Every structure is written in C-alpha cells, then in structure tokens.
Amino acid sequence: MVHVKAPCPDEYHLVAPDHIGFGNSAAPPVGEFDYSFERLTEITLGLLDTLGIDRFALYLHDYGAPIGLRIASRHPERVTALVTQSGNAYTEGFTPFWDVLFAHAKDRAAHEPEVRRLLAAEATHWQYTHGVPADRLDRVAPETWHLDQAGLDRPGNAEIQLQLFWDYQFNLDVYPDFQRYLREHRPPTLVTWGRHDEIAGLIRDFLRRVRQGLVIRP
C-alpha cells in the first residue's frame, strides 16, 4: 500500500484507483477473472478513457509499474511525466527476494508453500519495517501493515496473489518495449528508491533513459 496524499492546485486531479483484487475494488475468484497484468492494464486504460482523461502523468509503484509502463509505451502521446517509486523496467532491478518468485513461475507446485509465506502477517510487517533505522520505526504507522494484511486475508485473495505472482514473469517480455519508450521519448521522470529496499534494486538506467531525471534515495 502507498498512501498518496498531495495538495493539488485546482487544475490538477489525482486519480488513484484500486486494481481488481485489491483495496475496495471487486475481487472475483481466480476462476472468474483473468488476473494478469495485461488485463489490469486494459481496465486501467478503460478507466482513463471513461473519465475522459486524455493527458496524464503516471505514478509507478510496485504492480503499478508494469501496468503504467504498458500504458506509456503504447500511448506515449498521452503521458506528460513519470514518477516511479521502486518501479522496475530493468532486469538489474531484481534482488534475491525475487528468486523464489521466478522459481515459482517455472514450477508452481514445488514452490507454492514458500511463496505463500510471503502473504503471511510476518512478511507484510517486514515489508514496512525492514531497513528502517531503529530510531525511526515509530514513524511507521501500524495500521499500514494491518490494513494490507486484512486485504490479503480475505477469502480467495491468496489465490489471486499467487496468480499475479505467477503472471509477473510475462512482464519481462515487454521490458524491451518499456526501455524503448524511455529511450526514445525521454519523459520527465522523478525516480525514488529506498536505500535499504531488498525487493527493488536501484535502477540507474532510468536516469540514462529520461530527459529530466532526479533520483531520491531516502
């Protein structure tokens, strides 16, 4: 979960939808919906079209990165800028954390028990607190991981997450498209990364591919 809060002048609007299977959006069972990043991209683009939003800046984080970069690479004329918070478009961004997920992509049955542990409360808490200096841990609101875990613990949600874990491998097939978009269009981009992030590694190539780039590593 990322809390998106920012004062916006009257001429700007912030649209932060929950993807299908997350937050307050519908979460149909895996057998009734195609939980893939391609399908989530189609729905997100459909929302923008329905709202009549023709031009927009994209905020890329976590699963939103491959979704947003699909939109940007296929409709570059609509994108004014990018903000990426640990959003990946390069294989160098995969840390050892991902090893079990890519092993799961090759053999779901063999690695599912280990991957399911990533959905446990201890793992969710770790994502929010690991790497945070001890004297700053009190700044991490506990409701963040509790709210995330409540969503993960809904009936059928583990199967949704497992399906998306498995489907993530196909994002790598379109990384060349993402990289071509960044190389050829060079959108103004703000790149932010956590200094101690063990899930997403710093992608220096982002700066080499954008016209105006700023990296922040808190």
mmCIF file with all atom_site columns, N, CA and C in Angstrom, residues 16-64:
data_model
loop_
_atom_site.group_PDB
_atom_site.id
_atom_site.type_symbol
_atom_site.label_atom_id
_atom_site.label_alt_id
_atom_site.label_comp_id
_atom_site.label_asym_id
_atom_site.label_entity_id
_atom_site.label_seq_id
_atom_site.pdbx_PDB_ins_code
_atom_site.Cartn_x
_atom_site.Cartn_y
_atom_site.Cartn_z
_atom_site.occupancy
_atom_site.B_iso_or_equiv
_atom_site.pdbx_formal_charge
_atom_site.auth_seq_id
_atom_site.auth_comp_id
_atom_site.auth_asym_id
_atom_site.auth_atom_id
_atom_site.pdbx_PDB_model_num
ATOM 1   N N  . ALA A 1 16 ? -6.409  7.674   -8.137  1.00 0.00 ? 16 ALA A N  1
ATOM 2   C CA . ALA A 1 16 ? -5.650  6.559   -7.551  1.00 0.00 ? 16 ALA A CA 1
ATOM 3   C C  . ALA A 1 16 ? -6.581  5.367   -7.349  1.00 0.00 ? 16 ALA A C  1
ATOM 4   N N  . PRO A 1 17 ? -6.864  4.625   -8.411  1.00 0.00 ? 17 PRO A N  1
ATOM 5   C CA . PRO A 1 17 ? -7.803  3.505   -8.292  1.00 0.00 ? 17 PRO A CA 1
ATOM 6   C C  . PRO A 1 17 ? -7.166  2.280   -7.641  1.00 0.00 ? 17 PRO A C  1
ATOM 7   N N  . ASP A 1 18 ? -7.986  1.486   -6.983  1.00 0.00 ? 18 ASP A N  1
ATOM 8   C CA . ASP A 1 18 ? -7.559  0.159   -6.531  1.00 0.00 ? 18 ASP A CA 1
ATOM 9   C C  . ASP A 1 18 ? -7.704  -0.799  -7.704  1.00 0.00 ? 18 ASP A C  1
ATOM 10  N N  . HIS A 1 19 ? -6.663  -1.569  -7.987  1.00 0.00 ? 19 HIS A N  1
ATOM 11  C CA . HIS A 1 19 ? -6.774  -2.560  -9.054  1.00 0.00 ? 19 HIS A CA 1
ATOM 12  C C  . HIS A 1 19 ? -7.718  -3.682  -8.628  1.00 0.00 ? 19 HIS A C  1
ATOM 13  N N  . ILE A 1 20 ? -8.251  -4.380  -9.613  1.00 0.00 ? 20 ILE A N  1
ATOM 14  C CA . ILE A 1 20 ? -9.132  -5.501  -9.324  1.00 0.00 ? 20 ILE A CA 1
ATOM 15  C C  . ILE A 1 20 ? -8.394  -6.505  -8.430  1.00 0.00 ? 20 ILE A C  1
ATOM 16  N N  . GLY A 1 21 ? -9.054  -6.917  -7.349  1.00 0.00 ? 21 GLY A N  1
ATOM 17  C CA . GLY A 1 21 ? -8.432  -7.835  -6.402  1.00 0.00 ? 21 GLY A CA 1
ATOM 18  C C  . GLY A 1 21 ? -7.770  -7.142  -5.230  1.00 0.00 ? 21 GLY A C  1
ATOM 19  N N  . PHE A 1 22 ? -7.789  -5.809  -5.235  1.00 0.00 ? 22 PHE A N  1
ATOM 20  C CA . PHE A 1 22 ? -7.116  -5.041  -4.189  1.00 0.00 ? 22 PHE A CA 1
ATOM 21  C C  . PHE A 1 22 ? -8.052  -3.974  -3.629  1.00 0.00 ? 22 PHE A C  1
ATOM 22  N N  . GLY A 1 23 ? -7.767  -3.566  -2.384  1.00 0.00 ? 23 GLY A N  1
ATOM 23  C CA . GLY A 1 23 ? -8.485  -2.444  -1.789  1.00 0.00 ? 23 GLY A CA 1
ATOM 24  C C  . GLY A 1 23 ? -9.989  -2.608  -1.813  1.00 0.00 ? 23 GLY A C  1
ATOM 25  N N  . ASN A 1 24 ? -10.666 -1.549  -2.267  1.00 0.00 ? 24 ASN A N  1
ATOM 26  C CA . ASN A 1 24 ? -12.124 -1.547  -2.292  1.00 0.00 ? 24 ASN A CA 1
ATOM 27  C C  . ASN A 1 24 ? -12.704 -1.975  -3.630  1.00 0.00 ? 24 ASN A C  1
ATOM 28  N N  . SER A 1 25 ? -11.854 -2.349  -4.573  1.00 0.00 ? 25 SER A N  1
ATOM 29  C CA . SER A 1 25 ? -12.356 -2.827  -5.863  1.00 0.00 ? 25 SER A CA 1
ATOM 30  C C  . SER A 1 25 ? -12.840 -4.267  -5.741  1.00 0.00 ? 25 SER A C  1
ATOM 31  N N  . ALA A 1 26 ? -13.582 -4.699  -6.734  1.00 0.00 ? 26 ALA A N  1
ATOM 32  C CA . ALA A 1 26 ? -14.083 -6.075  -6.750  1.00 0.00 ? 26 ALA A CA 1
ATOM 33  C C  . ALA A 1 26 ? -12.920 -7.056  -6.763  1.00 0.00 ? 26 ALA A C  1
ATOM 34  N N  . ALA A 1 27 ? -13.157 -8.234  -6.206  1.00 0.00 ? 27 ALA A N  1
ATOM 35  C CA . ALA A 1 27 ? -12.131 -9.280  -6.160  1.00 0.00 ? 27 ALA A CA 1
ATOM 36  C C  . ALA A 1 27 ? -12.761 -10.615 -6.531  1.00 0.00 ? 27 ALA A C  1
ATOM 37  N N  . PRO A 1 28 ? -13.156 -10.770 -7.795  1.00 0.00 ? 28 PRO A N  1
ATOM 38  C CA . PRO A 1 28 ? -13.770 -12.035 -8.203  1.00 0.00 ? 28 PRO A CA 1
ATOM 39  C C  . PRO A 1 28 ? -12.784 -13.190 -8.062  1.00 0.00 ? 28 PRO A C  1
ATOM 40  N N  . PRO A 1 29 ? -13.286 -14.405 -7.878  1.00 0.00 ? 29 PRO A N  1
ATOM 41  C CA . PRO A 1 29 ? -12.391 -15.564 -7.759  1.00 0.00 ? 29 PRO A CA 1
ATOM 42  C C  . PRO A 1 29 ? -11.523 -15.733 -9.000  1.00 0.00 ? 29 PRO A C  1
ATOM 43  N N  . VAL A 1 30 ? -10.398 -16.388 -8.830  1.00 0.00 ? 30 VAL A N  1
ATOM 44  C CA . VAL A 1 30 ? -9.459  -16.597 -9.933  1.00 0.00 ? 30 VAL A CA 1
ATOM 45  C C  . VAL A 1 30 ? -10.133 -17.266 -11.126 1.00 0.00 ? 30 VAL A C  1
ATOM 46  N N  . GLY A 1 31 ? -11.051 -18.170 -10.874 1.00 0.00 ? 31 GLY A N  1
ATOM 47  C CA . GLY A 1 31 ? -11.715 -18.863 -11.966 1.00 0.00 ? 31 GLY A CA 1
ATOM 48  C C  . GLY A 1 31 ? -12.686 -18.012 -12.751 1.00 0.00 ? 31 GLY A C  1
ATOM 49  N N  . GLU A 1 32 ? -12.988 -16.797 -12.250 1.00 0.00 ? 32 GLU A N  1
ATOM 50  C CA . GLU A 1 32 ? -13.972 -15.938 -12.903 1.00 0.00 ? 32 GLU A CA 1
ATOM 51  C C  . GLU A 1 32 ? -13.362 -14.676 -13.500 1.00 0.00 ? 32 GLU A C  1
ATOM 52  N N  . PHE A 1 33 ? -12.057 -14.496 -13.357 1.00 0.00 ? 33 PHE A N  1
ATOM 53  C CA . PHE A 1 33 ? -11.413 -13.282 -13.861 1.00 0.00 ? 33 PHE A CA 1
ATOM 54  C C  . PHE A 1 33 ? -9.985  -13.602 -14.254 1.00 0.00 ? 33 PHE A C  1
ATOM 55  N N  . ASP A 1 34 ? -9.532  -12.959 -15.321 1.00 0.00 ? 34 ASP A N  1
ATOM 56  C CA . ASP A 1 34 ? -8.164  -13.145 -15.807 1.00 0.00 ? 34 ASP A CA 1
ATOM 57  C C  . ASP A 1 34 ? -7.228  -12.226 -15.029 1.00 0.00 ? 34 ASP A C  1
ATOM 58  N N  . TYR A 1 35 ? -6.657  -12.744 -13.948 1.00 0.00 ? 35 TYR A N  1
ATOM 59  C CA . TYR A 1 35 ? -5.719  -11.952 -13.158 1.00 0.00 ? 35 TYR A CA 1
ATOM 60  C C  . TYR A 1 35 ? -4.358  -11.955 -13.843 1.00 0.00 ? 35 TYR A C  1
ATOM 61  N N  . SER A 1 36 ? -4.193  -10.995 -14.729 1.00 0.00 ? 36 SER A N  1
ATOM 62  C CA . SER A 1 36 ? -2.935  -10.827 -15.452 1.00 0.00 ? 36 SER A CA 1
ATOM 63  C C  . SER A 1 36 ? -2.651  -9.338  -15.556 1.00 0.00 ? 36 SER A C  1
ATOM 64  N N  . PHE A 1 37 ? -1.399  -9.002  -15.763 1.00 0.00 ? 37 PHE A N  1
ATOM 65  C CA . PHE A 1 37 ? -1.042  -7.594  -15.872 1.00 0.00 ? 37 PHE A CA 1
ATOM 66  C C  . PHE A 1 37 ? -1.565  -6.984  -17.164 1.00 0.00 ? 37 PHE A C  1
ATOM 67  N N  . GLU A 1 38 ? -1.724  -7.802  -18.188 1.00 0.00 ? 38 GLU A N  1
ATOM 68  C CA . GLU A 1 38 ? -2.337  -7.306  -19.419 1.00 0.00 ? 38 GLU A CA 1
ATOM 69  C C  . GLU A 1 38 ? -3.785  -6.900  -19.165 1.00 0.00 ? 38 GLU A C  1
ATOM 70  N N  . ARG A 1 39 ? -4.522  -7.740  -18.444 1.00 0.00 ? 39 ARG A N  1
ATOM 71  C CA . ARG A 1 39 ? -5.933  -7.432  -18.176 1.00 0.00 ? 39 ARG A CA 1
ATOM 72  C C  . ARG A 1 39 ? -6.062  -6.225  -17.265 1.00 0.00 ? 39 ARG A C  1
ATOM 73  N N  . LEU A 1 40 ? -5.222  -6.129  -16.248 1.00 0.00 ? 40 LEU A N  1
ATOM 74  C CA . LEU A 1 40 ? -5.274  -4.967  -15.365 1.00 0.00 ? 40 LEU A CA 1
ATOM 75  C C  . LEU A 1 40 ? -4.929  -3.687  -16.119 1.00 0.00 ? 40 LEU A C  1
ATOM 76  N N  . THR A 1 41 ? -4.049  -3.789  -17.097 1.00 0.00 ? 41 THR A N  1
ATOM 77  C CA . THR A 1 41 ? -3.727  -2.630  -17.932 1.00 0.00 ? 41 THR A CA 1
ATOM 78  C C  . THR A 1 41 ? -4.938  -2.208  -18.743 1.00 0.00 ? 41 THR A C  1
ATOM 79  N N  . GLU A 1 42 ? -5.626  -3.164  -19.342 1.00 0.00 ? 42 GLU A N  1
ATOM 80  C CA . GLU A 1 42 ? -6.825  -2.855  -20.126 1.00 0.00 ? 42 GLU A CA 1
ATOM 81  C C  . GLU A 1 42 ? -7.867  -2.134  -19.277 1.00 0.00 ? 42 GLU A C  1
ATOM 82  N N  . ILE A 1 43 ? -8.060  -2.604  -18.052 1.00 0.00 ? 43 ILE A N  1
ATOM 83  C CA . ILE A 1 43 ? -9.059  -1.998  -17.177 1.00 0.00 ? 43 ILE A CA 1
ATOM 84  C C  . ILE A 1 43 ? -8.643  -0.587  -16.771 1.00 0.00 ? 43 ILE A C  1
ATOM 85  N N  . THR A 1 44 ? -7.375  -0.398  -16.449 1.00 0.00 ? 44 THR A N  1
ATOM 86  C CA . THR A 1 44 ? -6.890  0.924   -16.058 1.00 0.00 ? 44 THR A CA 1
ATOM 87  C C  . THR A 1 44 ? -7.014  1.912   -17.210 1.00 0.00 ? 44 THR A C  1
ATOM 88  N N  . LEU A 1 45 ? -6.645  1.483   -18.402 1.00 0.00 ? 45 LEU A N  1
ATOM 89  C CA . LEU A 1 45 ? -6.776  2.353   -19.567 1.00 0.00 ? 45 LEU A CA 1
ATOM 90  C C  . LEU A 1 45 ? -8.245  2.652   -19.841 1.00 0.00 ? 45 LEU A C  1
ATOM 91  N N  . GLY A 1 46 ? -9.096  1.647   -19.660 1.00 0.00 ? 46 GLY A N  1
ATOM 92  C CA . GLY A 1 46 ? -10.528 1.869   -19.840 1.00 0.00 ? 46 GLY A CA 1
ATOM 93  C C  . GLY A 1 46 ? -11.080 2.886   -18.858 1.00 0.00 ? 46 GLY A C  1
ATOM 94  N N  . LEU A 1 47 ? -10.572 2.866   -17.621 1.00 0.00 ? 47 LEU A N  1
ATOM 95  C CA . LEU A 1 47 ? -10.997 3.852   -16.632 1.00 0.00 ? 47 LEU A CA 1
ATOM 96  C C  . LEU A 1 47 ? -10.603 5.258   -17.072 1.00 0.00 ? 47 LEU A C  1
ATOM 97  N N  . LEU A 1 48 ? -9.376  5.422   -17.537 1.00 0.00 ? 48 LEU A N  1
ATOM 98  C CA . LEU A 1 48 ? -8.930  6.737   -18.009 1.00 0.00 ? 48 LEU A CA 1
ATOM 99  C C  . LEU A 1 48 ? -9.793  7.223   -19.160 1.00 0.00 ? 48 LEU A C  1
ATOM 100 N N  . ASP A 1 49 ? -10.109 6.323   -20.073 1.00 0.00 ? 49 ASP A N  1
ATOM 101 C CA . ASP A 1 49 ? -10.949 6.699   -21.212 1.00 0.00 ? 49 ASP A CA 1
ATOM 102 C C  . ASP A 1 49 ? -12.354 7.076   -20.755 1.00 0.00 ? 49 ASP A C  1
ATOM 103 N N  . THR A 1 50 ? -12.895 6.296   -19.825 1.00 0.00 ? 50 THR A N  1
ATOM 104 C CA . THR A 1 50 ? -14.243 6.572   -19.324 1.00 0.00 ? 50 THR A CA 1
ATOM 105 C C  . THR A 1 50 ? -14.308 7.926   -18.624 1.00 0.00 ? 50 THR A C  1
ATOM 106 N N  . LEU A 1 51 ? -13.251 8.266   -17.907 1.00 0.00 ? 51 LEU A N  1
ATOM 107 C CA . LEU A 1 51 ? -13.194 9.551   -17.212 1.00 0.00 ? 51 LEU A CA 1
ATOM 108 C C  . LEU A 1 51 ? -12.842 10.701  -18.146 1.00 0.00 ? 51 LEU A C  1
ATOM 109 N N  . GLY A 1 52 ? -12.514 10.394  -19.394 1.00 0.00 ? 52 GLY A N  1
ATOM 110 C CA . GLY A 1 52 ? -12.163 11.427  -20.357 1.00 0.00 ? 52 GLY A CA 1
ATOM 111 C C  . GLY A 1 52 ? -10.812 12.065  -20.093 1.00 0.00 ? 52 GLY A C  1
ATOM 112 N N  . ILE A 1 53 ? -9.899  11.308  -19.512 1.00 0.00 ? 53 ILE A N  1
ATOM 113 C CA . ILE A 1 53 ? -8.559  11.824  -19.209 1.00 0.00 ? 53 ILE A CA 1
ATOM 114 C C  . ILE A 1 53 ? -7.634  11.468  -20.366 1.00 0.00 ? 53 ILE A C  1
ATOM 115 N N  . ASP A 1 54 ? -7.335  12.444  -21.197 1.00 0.00 ? 54 ASP A N  1
ATOM 116 C CA . ASP A 1 54 ? -6.534  12.195  -22.392 1.00 0.00 ? 54 ASP A CA 1
ATOM 117 C C  . ASP A 1 54 ? -5.033  12.355  -22.152 1.00 0.00 ? 54 ASP A C  1
ATOM 118 N N  . ARG A 1 55 ? -4.678  13.247  -21.230 1.00 0.00 ? 55 ARG A N  1
ATOM 119 C CA . ARG A 1 55 ? -3.267  13.501  -20.939 1.00 0.00 ? 55 ARG A CA 1
ATOM 120 C C  . ARG A 1 55 ? -3.056  13.385  -19.438 1.00 0.00 ? 55 ARG A C  1
ATOM 121 N N  . PHE A 1 56 ? -1.961  12.741  -19.048 1.00 0.00 ? 56 PHE A N  1
ATOM 122 C CA . PHE A 1 56 ? -1.773  12.491  -17.627 1.00 0.00 ? 56 PHE A CA 1
ATOM 123 C C  . PHE A 1 56 ? -0.316  12.165  -17.337 1.00 0.00 ? 56 PHE A C  1
ATOM 124 N N  . ALA A 1 57 ? 0.086   12.413  -16.097 1.00 0.00 ? 57 ALA A N  1
ATOM 125 C CA . ALA A 1 57 ? 1.357   11.912  -15.574 1.00 0.00 ? 57 ALA A CA 1
ATOM 126 C C  . ALA A 1 57 ? 1.064   10.612  -14.840 1.00 0.00 ? 57 ALA A C  1
ATOM 127 N N  . LEU A 1 58 ? 2.013   9.685   -14.860 1.00 0.00 ? 58 LEU A N  1
ATOM 128 C CA . LEU A 1 58 ? 1.823   8.373   -14.248 1.00 0.00 ? 58 LEU A CA 1
ATOM 129 C C  . LEU A 1 58 ? 2.720   8.210   -13.028 1.00 0.00 ? 58 LEU A C  1
ATOM 130 N N  . TYR A 1 59 ? 2.127   7.701   -11.946 1.00 0.00 ? 59 TYR A N  1
ATOM 131 C CA . TYR A 1 59 ? 2.866   7.352   -10.738 1.00 0.00 ? 59 TYR A CA 1
ATOM 132 C C  . TYR A 1 59 ? 3.035   5.840   -10.736 1.00 0.00 ? 59 TYR A C  1
ATOM 133 N N  . LEU A 1 60 ? 4.276   5.376   -10.787 1.00 0.00 ? 60 LEU A N  1
ATOM 134 C CA . LEU A 1 60 ? 4.572   3.951   -10.938 1.00 0.00 ? 60 LEU A CA 1
ATOM 135 C C  . LEU A 1 60 ? 5.131   3.393   -9.642  1.00 0.00 ? 60 LEU A C  1
ATOM 136 N N  . HIS A 1 61 ? 4.423   2.411   -9.080  1.00 0.00 ? 61 HIS A N  1
ATOM 137 C CA . HIS A 1 61 ? 4.904   1.776   -7.852  1.00 0.00 ? 61 HIS A CA 1
ATOM 138 C C  . HIS A 1 61 ? 4.468   0.324   -7.849  1.00 0.00 ? 61 HIS A C  1
ATOM 139 N N  . ASP A 1 62 ? 5.399   -0.576  -7.521  1.00 0.00 ? 62 ASP A N  1
ATOM 140 C CA . ASP A 1 62 ? 5.070   -1.980  -7.338  1.00 0.00 ? 62 ASP A CA 1
ATOM 141 C C  . ASP A 1 62 ? 4.358   -2.514  -8.588  1.00 0.00 ? 62 ASP A C  1
ATOM 142 N N  . TYR A 1 63 ? 3.197   -3.146  -8.421  1.00 0.00 ? 63 TYR A N  1
ATOM 143 C CA . TYR A 1 63 ? 2.480   -3.690  -9.573  1.00 0.00 ? 63 TYR A CA 1
ATOM 144 C C  . TYR A 1 63 ? 2.043   -2.594  -10.542 1.00 0.00 ? 63 TYR A C  1
ATOM 145 N N  . GLY A 1 64 ? 1.926   -1.373  -10.048 1.00 0.00 ? 64 GLY A N  1
ATOM 146 C CA . GLY A 1 64 ? 1.536   -0.281  -10.929 1.00 0.00 ? 64 GLY A CA 1
ATOM 147 C C  . GLY A 1 64 ? 2.584   0.059   -11.964 1.00 0.00 ? 64 GLY A C  1
#
